[in-house]
Amino acid sequence: MSDWKTGLRLVEMLDGDGAIDDKGMKKLTEAVAEAADLVDKLGCQEMIPFATSAVRSATNSEAVLDHVEKETGVRLEILSGEEEANLTFLAARRWYGWSAGRITNLDIGGGSLEMSTGLDEHPQIAVSLDLGAGRLTHEWFDTDPPERKKINTLRDYIDAELARPAADFKAIGVEGLAVGTSKTFRTLARLTGAAPSSAGPYVQRTLTAPGLRQLISFISRMTAADRAELEGISSDRSHQIVAGALVAEASMRALGLEKLEICPWALREGVILRRLDKGTGIE
């Protein structure tokens, strides 16, 4: 088994017209080429190449896909926001099982926030909003640490974006198991006292609303460099964790959630599980 990751932060490389700039296209192409080379070296039988929010929302997405394919031979498939939410929900369902009952899942990526809820493997509601930690940091914060006024204005913006989907969720009920997936939620949980990743995936980790509010008050006054010194946060996440925390707090508040269970599986596992299901005839 091999695990390889590289951070691209493409959403921070969108120009004024919403297009991925030359630097972003170069980084994406190099990452895909490296992944394809690793597939060959490891003797993998299949590659599942997909792109999410940053490419999905880019005004030059087709040109980006064409360039990557021309240079690497790999054609990325863009997942819609709803597909991303569905697949992440599937991963959470498979991790917790049927006995969990209704699952309400939140996932904060670099470019978007996915929200889903349901009793089955397919959520009753699955939505995607452009409220990713990297996107909001890039669009809203121009000082380090961010200005208090900007933080308060961003809070109001997030609340407004969440109002309608939150009402839809509440209309069918969000009681049951509340789950947070993605590196942002794992980092927030770690910063509020959850066990480190070295403790393994089966240790229960939670994120509480009071703990999150206290954390925001603390980290929002720190520079990115100082936040990077905190145990549990990587240097490539420290600059965007304030925006991520604001989205987490606002989404939990909008849905009336006081605690989230942190699920070690997320979109990647959902994509793999769906592919395995298709291979066995399960849809």
Short mmCIF file of C-alpha atoms in Angstrom, two decimals:
data_model
loop_
_atom_site.label_atom_id
_atom_site.label_comp_id
_atom_site.label_asym_id
_atom_site.label_seq_id
_atom_site.Cartn_x
_atom_site.Cartn_y
_atom_site.Cartn_z
CA MET A 1 0.00 0.00 0.00
CA SER A 2 1.26 3.47 -0.92
CA ASP A 3 -0.03 6.93 0.02
CA TRP A 4 1.15 10.05 -1.81
CA LYS A 5 -0.18 13.60 -1.66
CA THR A 6 0.87 16.99 -2.91
CA GLY A 7 -0.74 20.34 -2.13
CA LEU A 8 -1.74 22.50 -5.10
CA ARG A 9 -3.95 25.27 -3.64
CA LEU A 10 -5.33 25.94 -7.13
CA VAL A 11 -8.21 28.03 -5.83
CA GLU A 12 -5.61 30.60 -4.78
CA MET A 13 -4.37 30.77 -8.37
CA LEU A 14 -7.56 32.08 -9.93
CA ASP A 15 -7.01 35.42 -11.64
CA GLY A 16 -9.38 38.38 -11.69
CA ASP A 17 -11.49 36.72 -14.37
CA GLY A 18 -11.84 33.50 -12.41
CA ALA A 19 -9.42 31.56 -14.61
CA ILE A 20 -6.64 29.30 -13.34
CA ASP A 21 -3.44 31.19 -14.12
CA ASP A 22 -0.33 29.84 -15.83
CA LYS A 23 1.33 28.98 -12.52
CA GLY A 24 -1.70 26.98 -11.43
CA MET A 25 -1.92 25.16 -14.75
CA LYS A 26 1.77 24.28 -14.53
CA LYS A 27 1.44 22.96 -10.96
CA LEU A 28 -1.61 20.87 -11.83
CA THR A 29 0.03 19.42 -14.93
CA GLU A 30 3.18 18.48 -13.01
CA ALA A 31 1.13 16.87 -10.22
CA VAL A 32 -0.91 14.78 -12.66
CA ALA A 33 2.24 13.74 -14.51
CA GLU A 34 3.86 12.70 -11.24
CA ALA A 35 0.75 10.74 -10.21
CA ALA A 36 0.64 8.98 -13.60
CA ASP A 37 4.31 8.07 -13.27
CA LEU A 38 3.68 6.68 -9.79
CA VAL A 39 0.79 4.60 -11.14
CA ASP A 40 3.16 3.02 -13.66
CA LYS A 41 5.92 2.41 -11.12
CA LEU A 42 3.55 0.75 -8.64
CA GLY A 43 1.92 -1.37 -11.33
CA CYS A 44 -1.58 -0.09 -10.64
CA GLN A 45 -4.25 -1.49 -12.92
CA GLU A 46 -6.42 1.60 -12.96
CA MET A 47 -6.19 5.33 -12.35
CA ILE A 48 -9.25 7.36 -11.30
CA PRO A 49 -8.39 10.97 -12.20
CA PHE A 50 -10.83 13.63 -11.03
CA ALA A 51 -10.94 17.35 -10.27
CA THR A 52 -13.10 19.26 -7.83
CA SER A 53 -14.03 22.82 -6.91
CA ALA A 54 -11.06 24.87 -8.14
CA VAL A 55 -11.18 23.43 -11.67
CA ARG A 56 -14.97 23.14 -11.60
CA SER A 57 -15.43 26.84 -10.95
CA ALA A 58 -12.62 28.10 -13.18
CA THR A 59 -13.75 30.04 -16.24
CA ASN A 60 -11.08 28.24 -18.30
CA SER A 61 -11.76 24.74 -16.98
CA GLU A 62 -11.99 23.11 -20.42
CA ALA A 63 -8.70 24.68 -21.51
CA VAL A 64 -7.11 23.41 -18.29
CA LEU A 65 -8.38 19.88 -18.88
CA ASP A 66 -7.19 19.95 -22.50
CA HIS A 67 -3.73 21.17 -21.51
CA VAL A 68 -3.31 18.53 -18.80
CA GLU A 69 -4.42 15.79 -21.19
CA LYS A 70 -2.09 16.99 -23.93
CA GLU A 71 0.92 17.07 -21.60
CA THR A 72 0.23 13.92 -19.56
CA GLY A 73 -2.21 11.76 -21.50
CA VAL A 74 -4.58 11.87 -18.53
CA ARG A 75 -8.06 13.35 -18.88
CA LEU A 76 -9.39 14.63 -15.56
CA GLU A 77 -13.08 14.22 -14.87
CA ILE A 78 -14.69 17.17 -13.11
CA LEU A 79 -16.96 16.12 -10.28
CA SER A 80 -20.01 18.29 -9.79
CA GLY A 81 -20.57 19.75 -6.36
CA GLU A 82 -23.49 17.39 -5.79
CA GLU A 83 -21.39 14.39 -6.85
CA GLU A 84 -18.67 15.46 -4.45
CA ALA A 85 -21.18 15.68 -1.60
CA ASN A 86 -22.73 12.32 -2.52
CA LEU A 87 -19.39 10.51 -2.62
CA THR A 88 -18.19 12.00 0.65
CA PHE A 89 -21.49 10.99 2.26
CA LEU A 90 -21.01 7.44 0.94
CA ALA A 91 -17.60 7.28 2.62
CA ALA A 92 -19.06 8.42 5.94
CA ARG A 93 -21.94 5.94 5.69
CA ARG A 94 -19.62 3.03 5.00
CA TRP A 95 -17.36 4.03 7.88
CA TYR A 96 -20.12 4.31 10.48
CA GLY A 97 -22.51 1.69 9.08
CA TRP A 98 -26.28 1.40 8.99
CA SER A 99 -26.61 1.44 12.77
CA ALA A 100 -25.66 5.12 12.78
CA GLY A 101 -29.12 6.02 11.45
CA ARG A 102 -29.37 9.46 9.89
CA ILE A 103 -25.99 10.97 9.07
CA THR A 104 -25.48 14.67 8.48
CA ASN A 105 -22.08 15.26 6.90
CA LEU A 106 -20.04 18.43 6.51
CA ASP A 107 -16.88 18.60 4.42
CA ILE A 108 -14.70 21.70 3.97
CA GLY A 109 -12.26 21.63 1.10
CA GLY A 110 -10.04 24.30 -0.35
CA GLY A 111 -12.68 25.56 -2.77
CA SER A 112 -16.04 24.44 -1.44
CA LEU A 113 -18.18 23.26 1.44
CA GLU A 114 -20.24 20.11 0.92
CA MET A 115 -23.28 19.36 3.10
CA SER A 116 -25.37 16.19 2.97
CA THR A 117 -27.86 14.29 5.09
CA GLY A 118 -29.76 11.03 4.78
CA LEU A 119 -30.70 7.63 6.10
CA ASP A 120 -29.41 5.60 3.14
CA GLU A 121 -26.15 5.45 1.20
CA HIS A 122 -27.54 8.18 -1.04
CA PRO A 123 -28.28 11.41 0.83
CA GLN A 124 -31.70 13.01 0.72
CA ILE A 125 -30.04 16.40 0.31
CA ALA A 126 -26.56 17.04 -1.05
CA VAL A 127 -25.35 20.59 -1.70
CA SER A 128 -22.07 22.30 -2.50
CA LEU A 129 -21.30 25.94 -1.75
CA ASP A 130 -18.27 28.01 -2.74
CA LEU A 131 -17.22 28.32 0.90
CA GLY A 132 -13.89 26.51 0.84
CA ALA A 133 -11.15 27.54 3.27
CA GLY A 134 -8.64 28.42 0.55
CA ARG A 135 -11.16 30.26 -1.62
CA LEU A 136 -12.41 32.48 1.22
CA THR A 137 -8.87 33.20 2.44
CA HIS A 138 -7.86 34.23 -1.08
CA GLU A 139 -10.95 36.37 -1.66
CA TRP A 140 -11.40 37.98 1.77
CA PHE A 141 -8.16 38.24 3.73
CA ASP A 142 -5.38 40.57 2.60
CA THR A 143 -3.57 41.00 5.93
CA ASP A 144 -1.89 38.57 8.30
CA PRO A 145 -3.51 38.18 10.76
CA PRO A 146 -6.84 39.09 9.15
CA GLU A 147 -8.53 42.30 10.23
CA ARG A 148 -11.33 41.92 12.77
CA LYS A 149 -13.67 43.88 10.50
CA LYS A 150 -12.98 41.49 7.61
CA ILE A 151 -13.63 38.50 9.86
CA ASN A 152 -16.97 39.89 10.98
CA THR A 153 -18.00 40.75 7.42
CA LEU A 154 -17.01 37.28 6.24
CA ARG A 155 -19.06 35.74 9.06
CA ASP A 156 -22.13 37.63 7.81
CA TYR A 157 -21.46 36.49 4.25
CA ILE A 158 -21.12 32.83 5.26
CA ASP A 159 -24.33 33.02 7.31
CA ALA A 160 -26.20 34.45 4.33
CA GLU A 161 -24.91 31.72 1.99
CA LEU A 162 -25.92 29.01 4.47
CA ALA A 163 -29.42 30.32 5.22
CA ARG A 164 -31.35 28.62 2.44
CA PRO A 165 -29.64 25.19 2.46
CA ALA A 166 -29.84 25.12 6.27
CA ALA A 167 -33.59 25.69 6.08
CA ASP A 168 -33.91 22.78 3.61
CA PHE A 169 -31.90 20.51 5.92
CA LYS A 170 -33.94 21.45 8.97
CA ALA A 171 -37.17 20.81 7.08
CA ILE A 172 -36.39 17.08 6.92
CA GLY A 173 -34.52 16.95 10.24
CA VAL A 174 -30.82 16.68 11.00
CA GLU A 175 -31.10 14.63 14.17
CA GLY A 176 -28.83 11.61 14.27
CA LEU A 177 -25.06 11.41 13.80
CA ALA A 178 -23.31 14.65 12.78
CA VAL A 179 -20.02 14.00 10.98
CA GLY A 180 -17.14 16.15 9.80
CA THR A 181 -14.84 14.96 7.04
CA SER A 182 -11.77 16.50 5.37
CA LYS A 183 -8.37 17.69 6.58
CA THR A 184 -9.84 21.00 7.76
CA PHE A 185 -12.13 19.30 10.27
CA ARG A 186 -9.39 16.92 11.39
CA THR A 187 -7.08 19.88 11.97
CA LEU A 188 -9.73 21.83 13.90
CA ALA A 189 -10.44 18.81 16.07
CA ARG A 190 -6.74 18.33 16.77
CA LEU A 191 -6.36 22.01 17.70
CA THR A 192 -9.19 21.63 20.20
CA GLY A 193 -7.67 18.58 21.87
CA ALA A 194 -8.46 15.53 19.75
CA ALA A 195 -5.94 12.71 19.47
CA PRO A 196 -3.13 13.10 16.90
CA SER A 197 -3.14 11.16 13.64
CA SER A 198 -0.40 8.93 15.05
CA ALA A 199 -3.00 7.43 17.41
CA GLY A 200 -4.60 5.71 14.42
CA PRO A 201 -7.92 6.03 12.57
CA TYR A 202 -10.05 4.13 15.08
CA VAL A 203 -9.65 6.59 17.96
CA GLN A 204 -12.82 8.64 18.42
CA ARG A 205 -12.26 12.30 17.62
CA THR A 206 -14.83 15.05 18.06
CA LEU A 207 -15.20 18.76 17.47
CA THR A 208 -17.56 20.73 19.71
CA ALA A 209 -19.18 24.08 18.96
CA PRO A 210 -17.92 25.70 22.20
CA GLY A 211 -14.40 24.44 21.58
CA LEU A 212 -14.49 25.74 18.02
CA ARG A 213 -15.67 29.20 19.07
CA GLN A 214 -12.86 29.41 21.62
CA LEU A 215 -10.34 28.28 19.01
CA ILE A 216 -11.45 30.95 16.52
CA SER A 217 -10.98 33.66 19.12
CA PHE A 218 -7.43 32.38 19.68
CA ILE A 219 -6.13 31.67 16.17
CA SER A 220 -7.73 34.67 14.45
CA ARG A 221 -5.32 36.96 16.32
CA MET A 222 -2.24 34.98 15.28
CA THR A 223 -0.15 35.22 12.13
CA ALA A 224 0.00 32.23 9.78
CA ALA A 225 3.60 31.63 10.86
CA ASP A 226 2.60 31.51 14.51
CA ARG A 227 -0.34 29.20 13.77
CA ALA A 228 2.06 26.87 11.96
CA GLU A 229 3.90 26.40 15.24
CA LEU A 230 0.81 24.93 16.90
CA GLU A 231 0.76 21.16 17.32
CA GLY A 232 -1.55 19.57 14.79
CA ILE A 233 -1.44 22.10 11.97
CA SER A 234 0.79 21.98 8.91
CA SER A 235 2.44 25.05 7.39
CA ASP A 236 0.44 24.69 4.17
CA ARG A 237 -2.83 24.83 6.17
CA SER A 238 -1.99 27.52 8.70
CA HIS A 239 -2.83 30.44 6.40
CA GLN A 240 -6.36 29.19 5.64
CA ILE A 241 -7.42 27.60 8.92
CA VAL A 242 -9.15 30.77 10.19
CA ALA A 243 -11.50 30.84 7.20
CA GLY A 244 -12.02 27.09 7.54
CA ALA A 245 -12.88 27.48 11.21
CA LEU A 246 -15.37 30.26 10.42
CA VAL A 247 -17.13 28.02 7.87
CA ALA A 248 -17.18 25.10 10.31
CA GLU A 249 -18.63 27.21 13.11
CA ALA A 250 -21.23 28.85 10.89
CA SER A 251 -22.39 25.59 9.31
CA MET A 252 -22.68 23.85 12.68
CA ARG A 253 -24.61 26.82 14.07
CA ALA A 254 -26.89 26.98 11.02
CA LEU A 255 -27.82 23.33 11.42
CA GLY A 256 -28.02 23.42 15.22
CA LEU A 257 -25.12 20.97 15.67
CA GLU A 258 -23.22 21.07 18.95
CA LYS A 259 -20.76 18.28 18.16
CA LEU A 260 -19.26 16.53 15.15
CA GLU A 261 -17.67 13.09 14.98
CA ILE A 262 -14.54 13.26 12.83
CA CYS A 263 -14.58 10.60 10.13
CA PRO A 264 -11.21 9.44 8.75
CA TRP A 265 -12.77 8.68 5.36
CA ALA A 266 -13.79 11.41 2.91
CA LEU A 267 -14.03 12.08 -0.84
CA ARG A 268 -11.06 9.93 -1.92
CA GLU A 269 -12.49 6.88 -0.17
CA GLY A 270 -15.94 7.64 -1.56
CA VAL A 271 -14.57 7.66 -5.11
CA ILE A 272 -12.82 4.33 -4.51
CA LEU A 273 -15.90 2.77 -2.90
CA ARG A 274 -18.15 3.82 -5.79
CA ARG A 275 -15.67 2.36 -8.28
CA LEU A 276 -15.57 -0.91 -6.33
CA ASP A 277 -19.36 -1.00 -6.25
CA LYS A 278 -19.51 -0.67 -10.02
CA GLY A 279 -16.98 -3.47 -10.37
CA THR A 280 -19.24 -5.77 -8.36
CA GLY A 281 -22.45 -4.66 -10.03
CA ILE A 282 -23.65 -2.63 -7.02
CA GLU A 283 -24.98 0.85 -7.78
#
